[in-house]
mmCIF file of C-alpha atoms in Angstrom:
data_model
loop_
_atom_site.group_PDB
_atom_site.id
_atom_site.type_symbol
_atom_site.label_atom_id
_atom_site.label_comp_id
_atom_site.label_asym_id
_atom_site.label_seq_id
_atom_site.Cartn_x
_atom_site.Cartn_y
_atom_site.Cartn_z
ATOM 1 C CA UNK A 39 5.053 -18.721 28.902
ATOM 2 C CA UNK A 40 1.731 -19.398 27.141
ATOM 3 C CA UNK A 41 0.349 -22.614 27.385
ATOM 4 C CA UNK A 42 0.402 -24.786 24.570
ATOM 5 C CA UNK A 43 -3.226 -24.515 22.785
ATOM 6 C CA UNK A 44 -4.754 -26.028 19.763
ATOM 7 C CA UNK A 45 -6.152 -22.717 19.150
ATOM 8 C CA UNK A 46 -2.415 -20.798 18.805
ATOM 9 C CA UNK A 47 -0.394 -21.323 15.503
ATOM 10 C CA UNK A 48 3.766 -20.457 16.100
ATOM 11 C CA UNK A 49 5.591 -19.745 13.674
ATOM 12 C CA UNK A 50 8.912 -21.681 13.982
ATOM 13 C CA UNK A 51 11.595 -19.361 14.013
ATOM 14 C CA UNK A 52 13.364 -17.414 16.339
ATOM 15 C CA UNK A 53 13.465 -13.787 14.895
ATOM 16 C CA UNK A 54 15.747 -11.179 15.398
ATOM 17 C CA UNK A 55 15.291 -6.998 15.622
ATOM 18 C CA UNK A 56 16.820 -4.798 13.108
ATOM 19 C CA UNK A 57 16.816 -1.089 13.743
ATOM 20 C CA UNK A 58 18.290 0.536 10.927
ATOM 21 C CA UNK A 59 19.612 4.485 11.788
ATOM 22 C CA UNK A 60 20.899 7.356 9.680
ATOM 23 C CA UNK A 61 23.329 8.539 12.184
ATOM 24 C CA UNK A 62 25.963 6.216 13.764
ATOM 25 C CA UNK A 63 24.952 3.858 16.931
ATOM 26 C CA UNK A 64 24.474 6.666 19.857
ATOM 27 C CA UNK A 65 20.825 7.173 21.034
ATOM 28 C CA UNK A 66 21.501 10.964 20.914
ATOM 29 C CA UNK A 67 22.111 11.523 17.363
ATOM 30 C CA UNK A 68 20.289 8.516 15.975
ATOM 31 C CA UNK A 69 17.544 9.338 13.854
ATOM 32 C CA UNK A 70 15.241 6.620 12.942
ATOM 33 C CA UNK A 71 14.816 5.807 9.264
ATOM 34 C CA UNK A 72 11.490 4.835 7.190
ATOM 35 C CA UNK A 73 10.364 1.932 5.280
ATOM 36 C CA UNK A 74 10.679 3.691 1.961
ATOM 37 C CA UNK A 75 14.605 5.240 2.467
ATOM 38 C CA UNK A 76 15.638 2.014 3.409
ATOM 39 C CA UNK A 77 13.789 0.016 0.284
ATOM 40 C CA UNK A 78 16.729 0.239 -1.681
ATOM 41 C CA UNK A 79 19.591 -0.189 0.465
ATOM 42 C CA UNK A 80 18.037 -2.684 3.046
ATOM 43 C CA UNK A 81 14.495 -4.548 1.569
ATOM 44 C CA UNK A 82 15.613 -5.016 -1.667
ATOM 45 C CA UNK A 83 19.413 -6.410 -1.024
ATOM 46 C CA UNK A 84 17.917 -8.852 1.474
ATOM 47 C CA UNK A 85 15.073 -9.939 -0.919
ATOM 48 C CA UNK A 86 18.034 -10.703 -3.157
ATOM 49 C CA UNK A 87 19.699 -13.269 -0.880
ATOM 50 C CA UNK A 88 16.392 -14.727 -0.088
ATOM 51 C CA UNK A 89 16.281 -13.192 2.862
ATOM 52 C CA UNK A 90 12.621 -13.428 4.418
ATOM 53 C CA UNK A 91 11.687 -10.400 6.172
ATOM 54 C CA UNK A 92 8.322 -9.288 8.897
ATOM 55 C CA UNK A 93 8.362 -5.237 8.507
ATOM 56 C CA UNK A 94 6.580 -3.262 11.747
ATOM 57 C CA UNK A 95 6.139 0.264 11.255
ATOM 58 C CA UNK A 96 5.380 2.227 14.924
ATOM 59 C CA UNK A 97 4.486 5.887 15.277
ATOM 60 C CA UNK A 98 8.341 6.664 16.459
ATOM 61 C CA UNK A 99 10.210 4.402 14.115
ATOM 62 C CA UNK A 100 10.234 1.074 11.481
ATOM 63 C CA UNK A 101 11.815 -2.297 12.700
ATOM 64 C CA UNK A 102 12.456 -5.000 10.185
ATOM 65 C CA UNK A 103 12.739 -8.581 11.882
ATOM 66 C CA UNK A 104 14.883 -11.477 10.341
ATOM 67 C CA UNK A 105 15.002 -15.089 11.548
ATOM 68 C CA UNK A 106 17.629 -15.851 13.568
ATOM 69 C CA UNK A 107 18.964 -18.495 11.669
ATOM 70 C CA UNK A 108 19.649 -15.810 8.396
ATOM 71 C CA UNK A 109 21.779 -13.800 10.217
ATOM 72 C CA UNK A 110 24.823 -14.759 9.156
ATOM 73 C CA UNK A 111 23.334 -13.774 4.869
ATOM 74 C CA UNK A 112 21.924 -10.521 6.945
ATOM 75 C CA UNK A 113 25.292 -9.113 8.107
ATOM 76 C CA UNK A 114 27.173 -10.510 5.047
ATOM 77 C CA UNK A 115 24.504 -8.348 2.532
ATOM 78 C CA UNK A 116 24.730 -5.448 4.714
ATOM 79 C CA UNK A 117 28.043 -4.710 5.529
ATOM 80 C CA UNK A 118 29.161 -3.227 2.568
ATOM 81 C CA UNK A 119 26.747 -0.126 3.001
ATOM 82 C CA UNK A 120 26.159 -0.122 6.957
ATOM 83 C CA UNK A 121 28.244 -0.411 10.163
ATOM 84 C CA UNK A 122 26.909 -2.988 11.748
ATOM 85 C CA UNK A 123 26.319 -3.045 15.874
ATOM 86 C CA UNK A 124 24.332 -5.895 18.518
ATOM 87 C CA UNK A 125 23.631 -4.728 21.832
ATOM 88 C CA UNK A 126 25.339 -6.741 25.076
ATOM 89 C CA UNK A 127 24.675 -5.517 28.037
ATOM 90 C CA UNK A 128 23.436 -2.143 26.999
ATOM 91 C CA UNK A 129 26.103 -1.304 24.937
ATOM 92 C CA UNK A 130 26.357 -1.018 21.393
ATOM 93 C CA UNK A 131 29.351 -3.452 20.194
ATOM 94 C CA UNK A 132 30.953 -3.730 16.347
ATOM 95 C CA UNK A 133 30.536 -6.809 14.660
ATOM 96 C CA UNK A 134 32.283 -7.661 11.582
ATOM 97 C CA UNK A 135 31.433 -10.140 8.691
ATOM 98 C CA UNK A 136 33.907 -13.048 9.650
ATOM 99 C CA UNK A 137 32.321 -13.161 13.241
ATOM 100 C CA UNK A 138 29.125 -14.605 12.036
ATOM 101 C CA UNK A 139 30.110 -15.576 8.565
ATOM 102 C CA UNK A 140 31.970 -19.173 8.917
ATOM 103 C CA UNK A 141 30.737 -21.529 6.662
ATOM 104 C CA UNK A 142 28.476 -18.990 4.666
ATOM 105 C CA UNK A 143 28.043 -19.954 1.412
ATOM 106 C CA UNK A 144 26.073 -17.323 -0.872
ATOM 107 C CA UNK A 145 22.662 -18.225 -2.391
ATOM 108 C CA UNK A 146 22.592 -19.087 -5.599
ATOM 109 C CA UNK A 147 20.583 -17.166 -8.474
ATOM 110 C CA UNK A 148 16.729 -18.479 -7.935
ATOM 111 C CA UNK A 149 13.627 -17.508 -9.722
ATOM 112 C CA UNK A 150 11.981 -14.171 -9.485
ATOM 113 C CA UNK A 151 9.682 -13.720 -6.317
ATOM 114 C CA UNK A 152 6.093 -14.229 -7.111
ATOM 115 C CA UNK A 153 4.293 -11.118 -7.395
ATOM 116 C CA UNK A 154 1.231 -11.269 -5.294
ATOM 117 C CA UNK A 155 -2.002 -9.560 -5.974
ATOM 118 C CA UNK A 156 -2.615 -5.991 -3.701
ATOM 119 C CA UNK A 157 -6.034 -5.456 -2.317
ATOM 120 C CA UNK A 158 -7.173 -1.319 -1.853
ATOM 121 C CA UNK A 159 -10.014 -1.549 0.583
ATOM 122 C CA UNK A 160 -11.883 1.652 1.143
ATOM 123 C CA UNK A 161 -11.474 1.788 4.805
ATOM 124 C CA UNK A 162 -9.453 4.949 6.112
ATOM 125 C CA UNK A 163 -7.110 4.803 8.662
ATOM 126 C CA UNK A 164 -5.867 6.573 11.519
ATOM 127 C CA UNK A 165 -1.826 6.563 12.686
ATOM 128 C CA UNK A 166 -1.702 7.215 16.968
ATOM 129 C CA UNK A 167 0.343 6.599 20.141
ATOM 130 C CA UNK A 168 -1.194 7.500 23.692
ATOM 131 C CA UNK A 169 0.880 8.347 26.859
ATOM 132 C CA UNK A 170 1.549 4.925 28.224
ATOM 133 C CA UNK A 171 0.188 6.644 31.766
ATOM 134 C CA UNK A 172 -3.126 7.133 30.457
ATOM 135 C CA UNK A 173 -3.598 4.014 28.764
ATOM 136 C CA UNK A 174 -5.899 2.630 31.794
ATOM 137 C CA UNK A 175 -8.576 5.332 30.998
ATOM 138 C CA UNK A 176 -8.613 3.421 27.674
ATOM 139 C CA UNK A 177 -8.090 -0.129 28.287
ATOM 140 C CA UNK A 178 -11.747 -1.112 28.325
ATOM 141 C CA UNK A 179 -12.237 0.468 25.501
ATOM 142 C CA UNK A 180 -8.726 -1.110 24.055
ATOM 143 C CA UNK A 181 -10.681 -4.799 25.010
ATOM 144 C CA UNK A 182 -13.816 -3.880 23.546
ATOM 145 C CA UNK A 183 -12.267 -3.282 20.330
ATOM 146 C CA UNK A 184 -9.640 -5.826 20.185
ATOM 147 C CA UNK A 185 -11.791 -8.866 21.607
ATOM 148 C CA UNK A 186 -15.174 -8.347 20.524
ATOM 149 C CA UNK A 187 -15.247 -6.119 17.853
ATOM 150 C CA UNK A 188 -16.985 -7.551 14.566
ATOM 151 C CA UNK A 189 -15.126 -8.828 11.202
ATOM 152 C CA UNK A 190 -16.235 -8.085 8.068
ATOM 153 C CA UNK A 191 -18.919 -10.733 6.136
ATOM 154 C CA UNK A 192 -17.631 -13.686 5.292
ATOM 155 C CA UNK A 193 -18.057 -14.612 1.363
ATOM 156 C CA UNK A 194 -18.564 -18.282 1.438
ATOM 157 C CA UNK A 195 -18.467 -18.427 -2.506
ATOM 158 C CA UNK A 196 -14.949 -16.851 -2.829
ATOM 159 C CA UNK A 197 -13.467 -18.108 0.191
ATOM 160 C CA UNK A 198 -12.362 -14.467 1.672
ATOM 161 C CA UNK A 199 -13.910 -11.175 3.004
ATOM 162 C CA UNK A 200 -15.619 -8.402 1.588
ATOM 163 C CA UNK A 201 -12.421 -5.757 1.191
ATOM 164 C CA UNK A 202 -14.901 -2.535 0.055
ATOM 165 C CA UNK A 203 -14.400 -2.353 3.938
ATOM 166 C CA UNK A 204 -11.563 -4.332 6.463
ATOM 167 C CA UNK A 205 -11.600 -4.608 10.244
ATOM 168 C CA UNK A 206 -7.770 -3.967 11.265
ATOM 169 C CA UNK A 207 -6.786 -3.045 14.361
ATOM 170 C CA UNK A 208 -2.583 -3.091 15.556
ATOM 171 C CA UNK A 209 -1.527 -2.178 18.525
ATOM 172 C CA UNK A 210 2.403 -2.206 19.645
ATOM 173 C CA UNK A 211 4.459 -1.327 22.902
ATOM 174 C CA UNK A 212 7.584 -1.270 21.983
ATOM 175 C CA UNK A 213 10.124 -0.384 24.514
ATOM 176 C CA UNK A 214 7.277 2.098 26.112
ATOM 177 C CA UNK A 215 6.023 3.533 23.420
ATOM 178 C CA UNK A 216 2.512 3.025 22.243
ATOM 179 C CA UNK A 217 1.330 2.567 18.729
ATOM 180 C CA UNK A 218 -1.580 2.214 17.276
ATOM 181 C CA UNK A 219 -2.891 1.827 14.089
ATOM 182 C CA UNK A 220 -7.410 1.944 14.096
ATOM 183 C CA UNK A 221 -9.826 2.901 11.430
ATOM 184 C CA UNK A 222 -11.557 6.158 11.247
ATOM 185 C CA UNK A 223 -14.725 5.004 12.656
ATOM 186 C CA UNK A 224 -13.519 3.145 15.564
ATOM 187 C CA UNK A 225 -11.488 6.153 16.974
ATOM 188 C CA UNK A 226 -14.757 8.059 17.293
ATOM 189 C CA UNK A 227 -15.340 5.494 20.181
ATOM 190 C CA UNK A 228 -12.234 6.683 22.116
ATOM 191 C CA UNK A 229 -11.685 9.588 24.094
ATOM 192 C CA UNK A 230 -10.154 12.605 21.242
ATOM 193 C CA UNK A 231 -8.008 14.461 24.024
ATOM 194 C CA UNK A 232 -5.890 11.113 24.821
ATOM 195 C CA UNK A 233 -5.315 9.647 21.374
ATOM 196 C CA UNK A 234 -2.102 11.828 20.210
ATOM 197 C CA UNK A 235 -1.580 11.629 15.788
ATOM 198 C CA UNK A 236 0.686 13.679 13.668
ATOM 199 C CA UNK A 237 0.170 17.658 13.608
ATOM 200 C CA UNK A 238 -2.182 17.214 10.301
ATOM 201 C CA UNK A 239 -3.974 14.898 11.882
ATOM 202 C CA UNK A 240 -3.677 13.085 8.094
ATOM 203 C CA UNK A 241 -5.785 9.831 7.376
ATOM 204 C CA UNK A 242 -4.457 6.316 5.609
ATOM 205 C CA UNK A 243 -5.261 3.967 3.233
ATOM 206 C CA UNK A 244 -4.093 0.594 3.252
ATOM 207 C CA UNK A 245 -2.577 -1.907 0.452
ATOM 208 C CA UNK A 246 -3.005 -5.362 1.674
ATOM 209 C CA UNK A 247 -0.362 -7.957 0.427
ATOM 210 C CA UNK A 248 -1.377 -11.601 -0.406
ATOM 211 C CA UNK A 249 -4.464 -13.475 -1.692
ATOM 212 C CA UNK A 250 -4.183 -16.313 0.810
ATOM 213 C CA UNK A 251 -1.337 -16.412 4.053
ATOM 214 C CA UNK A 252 1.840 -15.897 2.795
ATOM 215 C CA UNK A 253 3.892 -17.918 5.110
ATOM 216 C CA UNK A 254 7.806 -17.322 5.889
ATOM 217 C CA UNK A 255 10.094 -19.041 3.895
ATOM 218 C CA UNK A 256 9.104 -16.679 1.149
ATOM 219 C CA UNK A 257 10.945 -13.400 0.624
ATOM 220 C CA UNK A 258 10.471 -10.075 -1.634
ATOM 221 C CA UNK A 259 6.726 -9.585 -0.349
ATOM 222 C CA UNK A 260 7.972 -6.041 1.192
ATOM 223 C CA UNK A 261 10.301 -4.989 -1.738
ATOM 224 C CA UNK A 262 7.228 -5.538 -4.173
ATOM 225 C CA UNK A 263 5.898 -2.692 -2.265
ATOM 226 C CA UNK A 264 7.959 -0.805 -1.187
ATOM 227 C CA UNK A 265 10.336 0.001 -3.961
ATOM 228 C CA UNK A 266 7.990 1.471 -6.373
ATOM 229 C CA UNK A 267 6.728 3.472 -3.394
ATOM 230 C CA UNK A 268 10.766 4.856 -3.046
ATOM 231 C CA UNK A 269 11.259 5.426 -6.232
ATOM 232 C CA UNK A 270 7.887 7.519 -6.364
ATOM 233 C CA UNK A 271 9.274 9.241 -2.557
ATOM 234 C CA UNK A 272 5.659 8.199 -1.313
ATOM 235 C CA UNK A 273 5.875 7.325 2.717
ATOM 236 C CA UNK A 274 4.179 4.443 4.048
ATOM 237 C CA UNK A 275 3.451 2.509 7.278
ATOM 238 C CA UNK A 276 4.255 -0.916 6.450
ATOM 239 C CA UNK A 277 2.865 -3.949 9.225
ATOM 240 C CA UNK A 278 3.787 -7.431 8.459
ATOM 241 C CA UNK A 279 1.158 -9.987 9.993
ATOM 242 C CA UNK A 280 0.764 -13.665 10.408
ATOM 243 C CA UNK A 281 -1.117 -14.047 7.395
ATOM 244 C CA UNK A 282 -0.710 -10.854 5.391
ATOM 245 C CA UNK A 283 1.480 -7.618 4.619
ATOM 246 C CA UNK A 284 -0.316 -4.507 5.383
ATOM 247 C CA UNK A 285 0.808 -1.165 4.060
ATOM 248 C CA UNK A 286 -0.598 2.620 4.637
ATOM 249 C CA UNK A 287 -0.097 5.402 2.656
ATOM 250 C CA UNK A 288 -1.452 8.661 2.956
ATOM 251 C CA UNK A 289 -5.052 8.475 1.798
ATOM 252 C CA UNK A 290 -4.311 11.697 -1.304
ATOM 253 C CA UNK A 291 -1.767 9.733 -2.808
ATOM 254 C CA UNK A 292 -3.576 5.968 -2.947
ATOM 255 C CA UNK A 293 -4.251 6.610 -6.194
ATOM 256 C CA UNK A 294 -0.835 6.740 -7.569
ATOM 257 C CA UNK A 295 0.324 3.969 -5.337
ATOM 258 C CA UNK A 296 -2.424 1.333 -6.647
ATOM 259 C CA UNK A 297 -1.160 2.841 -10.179
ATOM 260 C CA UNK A 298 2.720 2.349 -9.498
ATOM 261 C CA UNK A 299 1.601 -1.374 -8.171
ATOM 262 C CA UNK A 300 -0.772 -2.380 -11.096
ATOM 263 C CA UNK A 301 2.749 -1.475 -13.143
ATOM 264 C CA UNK A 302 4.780 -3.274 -11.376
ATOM 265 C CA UNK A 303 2.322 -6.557 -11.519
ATOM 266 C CA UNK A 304 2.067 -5.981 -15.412
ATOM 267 C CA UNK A 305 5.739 -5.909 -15.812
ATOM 268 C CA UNK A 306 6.464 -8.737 -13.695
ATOM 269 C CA UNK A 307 4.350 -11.179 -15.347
#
């Protein structure tokens, strides 16, 4: 419904919501799984069959997107290891491998994905959700930051920003729930008895993906971070963007994770 703007960039494919679950399709007894449990049996398979991939972690649960147009290599990688359901009208309904698969040819064998380098800015991060009936005491606020707030330098010499520090901001309602992702600094600004984090109350620090936009016809961006990060059982919060892959990991164990990446750059070159 927006109107078409020289300012607005679209990317053009139709993508598709995958919402991967450790306990069989009803709500009840679903239990939503993480980024890093499904690295192996999800990320990696699909990086495999060149399957490009946008990864949004929330505060309640991870969704991986896939273009439309891959679903048919989707469901055919995955149906070996998962049952496999789409929603119609509400209801959760099988689907098998021959209803999407006519036709499908598998890839063939290409080159390894390219490794790309991972930035470690010093920024620390903060992982929320607020009621959705008290967001209007913080919309302003939610404007301020979003619309106005300032960027970090701009290094004319390099071509990029200063990354000792990164403005990054990501906020998500997804089917009601509210997610947001804000540095430390910025959440000072907000009101401390509506913003709602984890019982520790645990800051982030983020590994940003990609020296220049990575565009979408590329795949294994996620799997080069997050399977080190599952084999070492580290968590993260991974956000794919329009530009760049953004992951946070709990800001004690940053040190091992730029460690496990430098290794996994070294070995893949």
């Amino acid at each position: 419904e927006l109107p078409p703007s020289e300012f607005m960039q679209v990317a053009d494919s139709t993508w598709l919501v995958l919402s991967v679950v450790s306990n069989g399709r009803e709500p009840p007894g679903c239990q939503a799984t993480g980024v890093t449990k499904i690295a192996r049996s999800v990320i990696a398979p699909l990086a495999e069959h060149h399957v490009s991939v946008l990864m949004l972690s929330t505060y309640q649960t991870d969704f991986i997107l896939v273009r439309e147009r891959d679903l048919p290599v989707v469901i055919h990688t995955l149906a070996g290891e998962f049952d496999i359901y789409k929603e119609e009208g509400g209801e959760c309904v099988p689907v098998t491998s021959d209803d999407v698969s006519n036709g499908f040819l598998k890839p063939k064998p290409s080159a390894s994905p390219m490794l790309h380098p991972v930035q470690s800015p010093q920024t620390r991060f903060c992982v929320l959700t607020v009621a959705p009936d008290t967001l209007p005491a913080i919309a302003t606020m939610l404007i301020d930051v979003l619309f106005y707030s300032h960027s970090p330098p701009w290094d004319a010499a390099t071509g990029s920003q200063d990354l000792d520090s990164i403005t990054f901001f990501s906020f998500s309602l997804i089917e009601g729930y509210i997610s947001i992702v804000m540095d430390a600094e910025t959440q000072k600004r907000f009101p401390s008895d509506l913003l709602l984090t984890s019982s520790t109350g645990e800051l982030w620090r983020m590994v940003r993906i990609g020296g220049q936009p990575l565009g979408f016809d590329e795949c294994g961006i996620v799997a080069q971070i997050a399977e080190p990060l599952a084999a070492a059982d580290i968590s993260a919060y991974y956000i794919s963007t329009f530009n760049f892959d953004h992951a946070l990991v709990p800001e004690e164990g940053i040190a091992e994770v730029i460690q496990l990446l430098q290794q996994r750059q070294e070995s893949g070159r």
